[in-house]
XYZ file of C-alpha atoms in Angstrom:
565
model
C 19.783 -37.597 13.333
C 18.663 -39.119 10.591
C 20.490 -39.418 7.234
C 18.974 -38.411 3.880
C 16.750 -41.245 2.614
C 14.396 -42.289 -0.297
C 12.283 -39.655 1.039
C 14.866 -36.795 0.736
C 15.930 -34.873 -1.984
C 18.798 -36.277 -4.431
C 19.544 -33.496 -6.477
C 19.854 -30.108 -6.127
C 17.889 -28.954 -9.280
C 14.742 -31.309 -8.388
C 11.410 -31.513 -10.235
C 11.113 -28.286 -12.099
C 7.252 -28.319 -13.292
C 6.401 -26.949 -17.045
C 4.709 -22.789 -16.938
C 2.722 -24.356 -19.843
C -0.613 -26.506 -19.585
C -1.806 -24.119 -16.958
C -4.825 -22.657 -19.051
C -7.103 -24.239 -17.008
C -6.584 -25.607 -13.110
C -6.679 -29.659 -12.893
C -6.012 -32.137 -10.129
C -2.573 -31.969 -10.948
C -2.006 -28.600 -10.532
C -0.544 -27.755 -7.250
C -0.451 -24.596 -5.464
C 1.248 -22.845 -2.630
C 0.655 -20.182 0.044
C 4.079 -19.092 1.813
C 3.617 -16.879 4.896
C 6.435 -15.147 5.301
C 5.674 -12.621 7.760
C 5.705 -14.675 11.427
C 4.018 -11.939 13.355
C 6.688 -12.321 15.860
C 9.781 -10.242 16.935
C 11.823 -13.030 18.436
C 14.680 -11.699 16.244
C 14.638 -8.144 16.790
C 16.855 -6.125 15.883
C 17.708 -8.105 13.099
C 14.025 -7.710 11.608
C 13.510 -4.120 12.467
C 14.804 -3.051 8.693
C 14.824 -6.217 6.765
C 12.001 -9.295 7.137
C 13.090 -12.614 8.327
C 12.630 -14.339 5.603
C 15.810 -12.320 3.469
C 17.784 -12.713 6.726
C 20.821 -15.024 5.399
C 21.008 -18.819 6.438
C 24.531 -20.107 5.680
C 25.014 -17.255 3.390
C 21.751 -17.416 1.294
C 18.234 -15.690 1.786
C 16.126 -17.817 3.587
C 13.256 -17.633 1.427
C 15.490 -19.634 -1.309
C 14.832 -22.654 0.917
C 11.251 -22.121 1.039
C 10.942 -21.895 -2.601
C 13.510 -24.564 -3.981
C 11.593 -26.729 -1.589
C 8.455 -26.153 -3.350
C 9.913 -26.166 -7.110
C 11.291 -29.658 -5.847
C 8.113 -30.922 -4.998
C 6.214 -29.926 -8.408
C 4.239 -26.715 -7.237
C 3.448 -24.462 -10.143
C 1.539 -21.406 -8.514
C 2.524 -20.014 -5.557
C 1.097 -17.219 -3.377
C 3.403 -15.173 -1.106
C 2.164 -12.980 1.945
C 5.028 -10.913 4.006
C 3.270 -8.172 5.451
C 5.995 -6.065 7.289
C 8.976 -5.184 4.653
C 6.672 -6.531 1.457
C 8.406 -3.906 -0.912
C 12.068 -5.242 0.223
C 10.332 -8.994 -0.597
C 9.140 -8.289 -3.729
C 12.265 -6.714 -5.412
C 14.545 -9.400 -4.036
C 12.150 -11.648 -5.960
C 11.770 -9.373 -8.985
C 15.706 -9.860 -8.980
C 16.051 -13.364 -8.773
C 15.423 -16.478 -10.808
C 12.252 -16.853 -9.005
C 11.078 -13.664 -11.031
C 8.012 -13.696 -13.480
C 9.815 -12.740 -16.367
C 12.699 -15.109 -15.721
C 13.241 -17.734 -18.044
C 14.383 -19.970 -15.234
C 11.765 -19.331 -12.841
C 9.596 -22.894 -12.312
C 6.733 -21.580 -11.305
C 3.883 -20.432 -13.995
C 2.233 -17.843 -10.820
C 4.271 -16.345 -8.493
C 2.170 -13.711 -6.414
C 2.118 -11.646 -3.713
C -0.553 -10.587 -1.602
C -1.017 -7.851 0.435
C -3.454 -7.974 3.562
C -3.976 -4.794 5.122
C -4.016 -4.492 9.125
C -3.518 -8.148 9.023
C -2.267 -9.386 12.632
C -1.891 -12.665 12.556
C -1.892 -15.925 10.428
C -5.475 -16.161 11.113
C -6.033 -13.109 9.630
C -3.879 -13.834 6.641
C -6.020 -17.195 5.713
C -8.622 -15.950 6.261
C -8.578 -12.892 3.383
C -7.290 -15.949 1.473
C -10.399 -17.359 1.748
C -12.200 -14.274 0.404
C -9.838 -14.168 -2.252
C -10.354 -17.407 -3.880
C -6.997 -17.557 -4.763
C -6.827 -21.202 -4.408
C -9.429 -23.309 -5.665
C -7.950 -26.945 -4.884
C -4.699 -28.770 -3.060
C -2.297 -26.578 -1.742
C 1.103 -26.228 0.350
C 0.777 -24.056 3.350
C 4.605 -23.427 4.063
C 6.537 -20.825 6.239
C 9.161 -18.833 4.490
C 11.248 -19.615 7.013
C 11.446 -23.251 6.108
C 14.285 -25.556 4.958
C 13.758 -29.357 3.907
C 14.839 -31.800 1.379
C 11.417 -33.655 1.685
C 9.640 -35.326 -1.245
C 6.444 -35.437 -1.124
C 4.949 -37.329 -3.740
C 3.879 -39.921 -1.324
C 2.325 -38.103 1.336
C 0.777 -35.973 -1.767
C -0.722 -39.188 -2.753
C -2.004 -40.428 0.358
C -3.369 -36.716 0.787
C -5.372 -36.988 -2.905
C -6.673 -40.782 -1.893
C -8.140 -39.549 1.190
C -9.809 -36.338 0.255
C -11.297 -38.421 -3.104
C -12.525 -41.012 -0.279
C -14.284 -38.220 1.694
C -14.513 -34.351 1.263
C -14.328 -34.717 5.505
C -10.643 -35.365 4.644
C -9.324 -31.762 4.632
C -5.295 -31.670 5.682
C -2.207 -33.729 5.821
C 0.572 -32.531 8.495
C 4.576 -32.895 7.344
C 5.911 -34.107 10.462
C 9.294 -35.550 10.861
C 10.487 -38.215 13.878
C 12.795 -36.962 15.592
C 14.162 -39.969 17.708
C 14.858 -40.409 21.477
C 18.106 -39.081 21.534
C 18.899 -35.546 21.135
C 18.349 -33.352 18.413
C 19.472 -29.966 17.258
C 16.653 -28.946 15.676
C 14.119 -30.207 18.555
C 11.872 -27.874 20.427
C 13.946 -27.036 23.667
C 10.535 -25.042 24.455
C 7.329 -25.472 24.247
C 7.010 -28.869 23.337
C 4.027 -30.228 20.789
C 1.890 -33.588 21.508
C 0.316 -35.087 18.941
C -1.826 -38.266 19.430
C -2.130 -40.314 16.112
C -4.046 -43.514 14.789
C -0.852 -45.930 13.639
C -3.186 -47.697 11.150
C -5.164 -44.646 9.488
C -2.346 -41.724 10.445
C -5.201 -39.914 11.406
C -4.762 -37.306 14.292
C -7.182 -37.233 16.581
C -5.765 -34.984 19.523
C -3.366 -32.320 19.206
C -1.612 -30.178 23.204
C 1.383 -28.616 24.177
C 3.596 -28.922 27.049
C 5.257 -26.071 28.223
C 8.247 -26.685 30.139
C 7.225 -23.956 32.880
C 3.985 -26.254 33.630
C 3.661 -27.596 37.023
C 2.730 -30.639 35.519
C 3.012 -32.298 32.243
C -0.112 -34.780 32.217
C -2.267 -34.644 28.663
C -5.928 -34.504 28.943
C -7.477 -36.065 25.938
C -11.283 -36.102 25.797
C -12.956 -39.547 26.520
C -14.751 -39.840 23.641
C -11.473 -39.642 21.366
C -11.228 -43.214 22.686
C -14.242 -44.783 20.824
C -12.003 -43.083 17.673
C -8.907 -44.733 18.395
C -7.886 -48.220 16.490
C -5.787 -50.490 18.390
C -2.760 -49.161 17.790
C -2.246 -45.518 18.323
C 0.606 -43.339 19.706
C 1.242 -40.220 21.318
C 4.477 -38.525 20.056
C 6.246 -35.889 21.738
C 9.203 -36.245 19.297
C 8.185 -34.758 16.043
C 9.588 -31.823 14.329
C 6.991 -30.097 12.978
C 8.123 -27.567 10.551
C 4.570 -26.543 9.652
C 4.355 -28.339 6.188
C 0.641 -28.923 4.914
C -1.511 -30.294 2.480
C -4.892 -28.367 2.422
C -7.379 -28.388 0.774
C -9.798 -25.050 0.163
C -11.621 -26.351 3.129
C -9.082 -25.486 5.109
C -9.945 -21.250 4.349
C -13.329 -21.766 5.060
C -12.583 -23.090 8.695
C -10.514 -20.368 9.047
C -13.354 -18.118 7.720
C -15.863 -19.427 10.361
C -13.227 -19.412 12.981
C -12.547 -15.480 13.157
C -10.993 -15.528 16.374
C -8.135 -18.535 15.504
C -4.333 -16.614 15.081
C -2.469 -20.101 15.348
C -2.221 -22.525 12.690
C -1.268 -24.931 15.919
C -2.299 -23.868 19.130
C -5.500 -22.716 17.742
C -6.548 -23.936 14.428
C -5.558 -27.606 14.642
C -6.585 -27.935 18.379
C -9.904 -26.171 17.954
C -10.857 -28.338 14.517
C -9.612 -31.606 16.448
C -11.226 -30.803 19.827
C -14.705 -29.907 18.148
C -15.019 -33.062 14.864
C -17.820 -34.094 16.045
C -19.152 -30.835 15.375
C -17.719 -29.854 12.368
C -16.547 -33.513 10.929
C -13.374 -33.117 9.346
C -10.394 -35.151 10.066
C -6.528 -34.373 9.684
C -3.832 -36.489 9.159
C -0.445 -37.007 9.484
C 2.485 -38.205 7.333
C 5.269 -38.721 9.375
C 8.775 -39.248 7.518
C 11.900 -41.284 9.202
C 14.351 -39.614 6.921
C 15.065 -36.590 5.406
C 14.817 -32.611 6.956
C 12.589 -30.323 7.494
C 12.657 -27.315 9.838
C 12.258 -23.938 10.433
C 13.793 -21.218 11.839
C 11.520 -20.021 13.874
C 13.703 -18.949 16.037
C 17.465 -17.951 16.940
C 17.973 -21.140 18.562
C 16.543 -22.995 15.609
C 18.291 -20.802 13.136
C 21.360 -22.218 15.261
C 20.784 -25.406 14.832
C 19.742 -25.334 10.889
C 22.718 -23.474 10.677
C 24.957 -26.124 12.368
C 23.104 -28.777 9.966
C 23.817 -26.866 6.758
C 27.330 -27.321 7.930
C 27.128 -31.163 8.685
C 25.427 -31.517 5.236
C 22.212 -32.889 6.578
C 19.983 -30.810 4.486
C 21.445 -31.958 1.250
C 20.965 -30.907 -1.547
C 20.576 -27.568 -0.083
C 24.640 -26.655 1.348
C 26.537 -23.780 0.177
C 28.771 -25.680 -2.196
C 25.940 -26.264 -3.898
C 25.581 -22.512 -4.872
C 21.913 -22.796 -5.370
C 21.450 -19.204 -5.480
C 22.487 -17.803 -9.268
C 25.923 -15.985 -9.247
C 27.300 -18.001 -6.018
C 30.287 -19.276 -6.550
C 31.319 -21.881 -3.515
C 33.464 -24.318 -3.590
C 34.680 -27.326 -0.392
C 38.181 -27.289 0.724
C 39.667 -29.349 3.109
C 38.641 -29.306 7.184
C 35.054 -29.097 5.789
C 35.315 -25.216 4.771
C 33.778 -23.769 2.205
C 35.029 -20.447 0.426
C 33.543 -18.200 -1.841
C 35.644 -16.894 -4.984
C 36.705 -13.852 -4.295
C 37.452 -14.824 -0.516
C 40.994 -14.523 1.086
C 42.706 -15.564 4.196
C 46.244 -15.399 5.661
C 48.391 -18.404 5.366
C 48.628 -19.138 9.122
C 44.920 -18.397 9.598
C 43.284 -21.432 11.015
C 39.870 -22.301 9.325
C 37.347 -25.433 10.220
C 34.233 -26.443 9.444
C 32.943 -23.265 8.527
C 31.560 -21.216 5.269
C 33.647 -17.858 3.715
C 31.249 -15.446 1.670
C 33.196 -13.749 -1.380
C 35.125 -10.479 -0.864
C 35.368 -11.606 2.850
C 39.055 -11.044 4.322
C 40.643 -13.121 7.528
C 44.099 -11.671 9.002
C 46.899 -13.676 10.092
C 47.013 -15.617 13.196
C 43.218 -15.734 13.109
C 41.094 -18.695 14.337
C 37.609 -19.504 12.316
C 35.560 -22.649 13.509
C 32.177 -23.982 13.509
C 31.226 -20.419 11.788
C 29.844 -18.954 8.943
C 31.184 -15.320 7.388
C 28.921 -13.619 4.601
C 30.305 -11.389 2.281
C 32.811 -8.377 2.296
C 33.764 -8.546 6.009
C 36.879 -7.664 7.370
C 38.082 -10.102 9.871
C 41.233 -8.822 11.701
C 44.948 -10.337 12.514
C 45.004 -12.628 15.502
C 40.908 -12.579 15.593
C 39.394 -15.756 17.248
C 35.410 -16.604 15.763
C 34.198 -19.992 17.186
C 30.618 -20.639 16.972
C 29.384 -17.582 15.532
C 27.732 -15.883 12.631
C 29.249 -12.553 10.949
C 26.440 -11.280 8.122
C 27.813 -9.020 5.430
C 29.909 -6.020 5.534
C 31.013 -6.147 8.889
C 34.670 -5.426 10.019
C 36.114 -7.224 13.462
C 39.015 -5.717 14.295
C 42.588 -7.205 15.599
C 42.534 -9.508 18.287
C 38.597 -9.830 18.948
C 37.550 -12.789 20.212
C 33.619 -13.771 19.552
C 31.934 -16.926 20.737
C 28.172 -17.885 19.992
C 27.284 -14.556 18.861
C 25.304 -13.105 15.526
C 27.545 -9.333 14.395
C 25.300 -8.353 11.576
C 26.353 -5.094 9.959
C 27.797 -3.099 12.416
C 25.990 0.023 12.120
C 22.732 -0.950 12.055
C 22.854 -3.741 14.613
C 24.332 -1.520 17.342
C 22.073 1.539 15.937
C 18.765 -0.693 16.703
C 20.196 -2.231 19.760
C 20.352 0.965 21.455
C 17.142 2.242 19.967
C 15.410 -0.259 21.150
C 16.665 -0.639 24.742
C 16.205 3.836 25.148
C 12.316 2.941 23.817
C 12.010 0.038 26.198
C 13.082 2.862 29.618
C 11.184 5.147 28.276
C 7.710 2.926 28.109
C 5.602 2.611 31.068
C 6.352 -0.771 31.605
C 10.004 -0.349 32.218
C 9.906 3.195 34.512
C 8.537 5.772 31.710
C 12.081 7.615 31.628
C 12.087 10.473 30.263
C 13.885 10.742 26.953
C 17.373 11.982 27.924
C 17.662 9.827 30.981
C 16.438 7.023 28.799
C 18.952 7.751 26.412
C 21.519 8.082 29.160
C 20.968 5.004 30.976
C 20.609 2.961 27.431
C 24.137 3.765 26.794
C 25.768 3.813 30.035
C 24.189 1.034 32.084
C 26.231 -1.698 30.793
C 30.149 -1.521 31.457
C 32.108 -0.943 28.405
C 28.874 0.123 26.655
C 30.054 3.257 25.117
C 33.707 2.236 23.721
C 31.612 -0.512 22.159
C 29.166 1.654 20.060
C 32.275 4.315 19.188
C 34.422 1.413 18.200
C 31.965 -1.645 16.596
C 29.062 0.734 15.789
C 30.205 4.075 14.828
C 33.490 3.500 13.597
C 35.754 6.437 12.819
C 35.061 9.455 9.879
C 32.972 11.736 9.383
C 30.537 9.690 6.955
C 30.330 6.766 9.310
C 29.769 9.025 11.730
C 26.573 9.765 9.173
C 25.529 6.335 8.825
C 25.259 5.646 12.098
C 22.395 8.732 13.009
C 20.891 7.215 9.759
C 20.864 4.006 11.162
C 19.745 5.684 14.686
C 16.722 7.371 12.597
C 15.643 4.787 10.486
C 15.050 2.395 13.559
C 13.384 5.024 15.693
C 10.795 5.543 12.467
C 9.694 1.979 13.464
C 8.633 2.853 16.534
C 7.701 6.553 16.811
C 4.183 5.050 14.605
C 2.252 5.456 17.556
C 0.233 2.193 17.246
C 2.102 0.094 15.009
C 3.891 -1.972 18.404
C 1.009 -1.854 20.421
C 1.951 1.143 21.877
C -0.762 4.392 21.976
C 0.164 7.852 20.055
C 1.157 9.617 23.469
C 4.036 6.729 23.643
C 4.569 7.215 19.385
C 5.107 10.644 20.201
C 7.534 9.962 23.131
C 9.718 7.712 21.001
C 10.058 10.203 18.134
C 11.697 12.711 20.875
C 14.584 10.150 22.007
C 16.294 10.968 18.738
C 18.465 14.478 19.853
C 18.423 12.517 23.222
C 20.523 10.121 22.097
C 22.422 12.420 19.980
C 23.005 14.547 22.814
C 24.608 11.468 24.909
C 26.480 10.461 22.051
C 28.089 13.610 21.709
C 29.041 14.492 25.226
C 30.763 10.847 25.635
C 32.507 12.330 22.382
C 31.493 9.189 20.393
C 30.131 11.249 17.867
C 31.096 14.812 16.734
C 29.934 17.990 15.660
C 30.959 17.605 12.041
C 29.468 13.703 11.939
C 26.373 15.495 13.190
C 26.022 18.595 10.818
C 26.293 16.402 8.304
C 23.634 14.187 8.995
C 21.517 17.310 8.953
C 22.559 18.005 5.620
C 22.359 14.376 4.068
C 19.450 14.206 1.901
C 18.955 10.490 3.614
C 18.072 12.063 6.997
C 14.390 13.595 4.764
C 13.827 10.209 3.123
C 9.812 10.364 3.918
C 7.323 12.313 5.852
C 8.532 10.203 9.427
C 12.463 10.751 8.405
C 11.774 14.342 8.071
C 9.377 14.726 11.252
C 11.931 12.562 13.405
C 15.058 15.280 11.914
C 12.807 18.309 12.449
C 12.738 17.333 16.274
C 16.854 17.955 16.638
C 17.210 21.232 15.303
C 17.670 22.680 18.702
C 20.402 20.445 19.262
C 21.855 21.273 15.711
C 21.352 25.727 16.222
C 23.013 24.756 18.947
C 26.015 23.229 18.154
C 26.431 25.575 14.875
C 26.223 28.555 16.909
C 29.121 26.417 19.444
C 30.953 26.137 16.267
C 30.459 30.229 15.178
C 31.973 31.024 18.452
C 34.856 28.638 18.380
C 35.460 30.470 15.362
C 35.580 33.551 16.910
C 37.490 32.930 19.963
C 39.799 31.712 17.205
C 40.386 34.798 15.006
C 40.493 36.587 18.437
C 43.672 34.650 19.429
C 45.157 35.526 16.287
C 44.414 39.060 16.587
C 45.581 38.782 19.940
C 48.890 37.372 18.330
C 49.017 39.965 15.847
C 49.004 42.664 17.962
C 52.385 41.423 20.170
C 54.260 40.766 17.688
């Protein structure tokens, strides 16, 4: 792994360029378009309530990344798309430093934009296009994205070409990764990229996937005649999907309506056709430095794990790039939050302590990262793990490689989303309360799991779970919005008093956590809450008139008791 270099960040507050002089766009005005919707669900449940780019990385948003790494590299306008969750994205933002209105923000246009039905990246460059938002060099990042590049150089080179030719529309980001291993190298599919040494052009782009019978690239034979006489073909980049565009970029998307991939599609399809549509691509490719993204859990592993070894510099928690953090670096390379506490014979190592954030004695913390107000137990043992905010581990737990992100509503979704899955076609079409059932049950120690990590005890836990429960069935009783048809929508909307109705008889929940659920003015927040609560009042009459005649038999017995004495 390579350490941080002359082309690596060297300060945490970076180039921070001036709101004024904007009046009127120049060369040197540089914009950005950050996608940070990914159009995938590789980290369901996590996603199904809050986009992956406010998911926390080492204790911090993950869009902070994505932005510092632009402020650092003198963008002033910047143009953010997140589709799914854009309300949750826009008042984070509205909150932070990155804010219009804030003094401190670097930026002199921060703005969303909002692409209906959009379904892909494709579809999101494309309206781009029509927008005309961008009218000359821009960044094309992933919100997703953490690096401590600099870019002036590869900005330069980028500027050169395009004033040599017009034909000279994008420069790729792409960092060596060496021979030897590397956390944040593709252990899937892995990308090829064949590149002219002397112009850095790239002239062939493939991927190998590791389930491939073979792994032999085909390159056309005409790419030949284009090659100098020194050219390479690299299968050890990181590619964090960092470029420099210019508008011409758009319009390829425009006239290529059926691209979704900036990759597998775009890059390939504008490489394997130049002779057709002459434009050229190039690639800077920096020794030193980081850039990644975390594209996936894996990767968001890995980043994780390189926060902690500092390679990402200037961007590590004791840093306290966000406003209001308040880190600071203790000994065995642990960093604590103020605020933070932890028993005297608690072991800690190499690992990051959000503020408000508890550890009991005889616990064991390494190689792990806790956010802010957990409860972590007496005698716990956390090794490799990551605990997001506000979750409790009781006594003696031990957890190994795992992600526990807020109790309720990870467990809630988890079991949503499995009941969903049996009741689909492609998994048996269950019907709801065998769905439900099995979702539950099928695993060995399923239930005391939910009561004890999910539900908790108390009525008004008891309340926040169903909420949870609801709020994650919403997502999916939209007939439609997963690819699934309205007679499927409609079957999803019915596992709700399914599951409420398993829950109950394994006595995880009660009738009072229940009841009140159906009186919480959460369970009617919107037209689907309300449609999704209307569909358990059976279940409710049902367990009010079970509580009438407990009642009853109850004043009978002390009638009964009356009457002998």
């Amino acid at each position: 792994m390579s350490h941080k270099g002359k082309n690596s960040a060297s300060s945490a507050k970076g180039k921070k360029p001036s709101k004024a002089g904007a009046e009127s766009k120049g060369e040197d005005v540089l914009q950005a378009v950050v996608l940070a919707d990914s159009f995938q669900d590789r980290y369901k449940p996590f996603t199904v309530e809050t986009p992956r780019c406010l998911l926390p990385l080492a204790n911090t948003p993950l869009i902070e990344y994505t932005l510092e790494f632009l402020a650092m590299n003198g963008v002033q306008e910047v143009y953010i798309y997140c589709g799914a969750h854009t309300d949750q994205v826009e008042d984070y933002i509205g909150r932070s430093r990155w804010a219009s209105s804030s003094k401190s923000c670097p930026f002199s246009v921060l703005q969303f934009v909002r692409v209906a039905d959009a379904r892909s990246v494709g579809d999101v460059l494309r309206d781009m296009d029509k927008r005309s938002l961008v009218d000359g060099d821009f960044l094309l990042v992933h919100g997703d994205m953490v690096s401590n590049l600099i870019l002036d150089g590869a900005l330069a080179a980028h500027r050169k070409r395009r004033e040599a030719s017009a034909a000279n529309i994008m420069t790729m980001i792409l960092h060596s990764g060496g021979t030897e291993e590397h956390r944040t190298k593709t252990k899937g599919i892995t990308p090829v990229f064949v590149v002219d040494t002397k112009t850095q052009r790239c002239l062939h782009y493939d991927e190998m996937n590791p389930l491939q019978s073979d792994h032999y690239l085909s390159l056309d034979p005409a790419i030949a005649d284009e090659l100098s006489t020194e050219f390479e073909v690299r299968a050890d980049l990181i590619d964090a999907q960092i470029d420099i565009c210019t508008p011409e970029v758009l319009a390829l998307w425009s006239e290529s309506f059926d691209y979704e991939l900036p990759r597998r599609n775009f890059l390939h399809g504008v490489l394997k056709d130049w002779e057709l549509n002459g434009k050229m691509i190039y690639a800077e490719i920096f020794e030193d430095g980081y850039a990644a993204r975390a594209s996936n859990l894996q990767m968001y592993d890995a980043i994780s794990r390189d926060i902690l070894g500092r390679w990402t510099f200037p961007f590590i928690p004791e840093n306290n790039i966000v406003p209001k953090q308040a880190y600071k670096k203790h000994s065995n390379n642990v960093v604590i939050e103020t605020g933070a506490s932890h028993a005297h014979d608690a072991k800690l190592q190499n690992s990051v302590i959000g503020t408000d954030t508890s550890i009991g004695s005889g616990s064991r913390v390494i190689n792990s990262i806790i956010g802010t107000g957990c409860k972590i137990g007496a005698n716990v043992t956390l090794e490799n793990s990551y605990v997001w905010n506000g979750t409790t581990i009781g006594d003696g737990t031990a957890v190994s490689q795992s992600i526990l992100a807020g109790n309720v509503v990870a467990v809630a979704t988890a079991f949503v989303r499995r009941a969903v899955e049996l009741a689909s076609p492609e998994h048996g079409g269950l019907d709801p309360s065998k769905a439900a059932e099995r979702a539950l049950t099928a695993c060995r120690g399923a239930p005391k799991f939910v009561s004890e990590v999910g539900v908790g005890g108390g009525q008004a836990a008891q309340v926040d779970f169903i909420l949870a429960l609801q709020r994650a069935l919403q997502h999916y009783a939209k007939g439609g919005q997963q690819g699934q048809d309205q007679q499927q929508g409609g079957k999803s909307a019915t596992l709700l008093p399914a599951m409420l109705q398993q829950l109950y008889a394994l006595d995880i929940l009660e009738e009072e956590g229940i009841l009140g659920w159906w009186a919480d003015a959460r369970a009617v927040d919107g037209e689907a809450m309300a449609g999704l609560k209307e569909k358990c009042r059976v279940l409710v009459e049902w367990l009010e008139n079970a509580e009438e005649e407990d009642d009853d038999d109850e004043d009978d017995d002390d009638d009964d008791d009356d009457d002998s004495d």
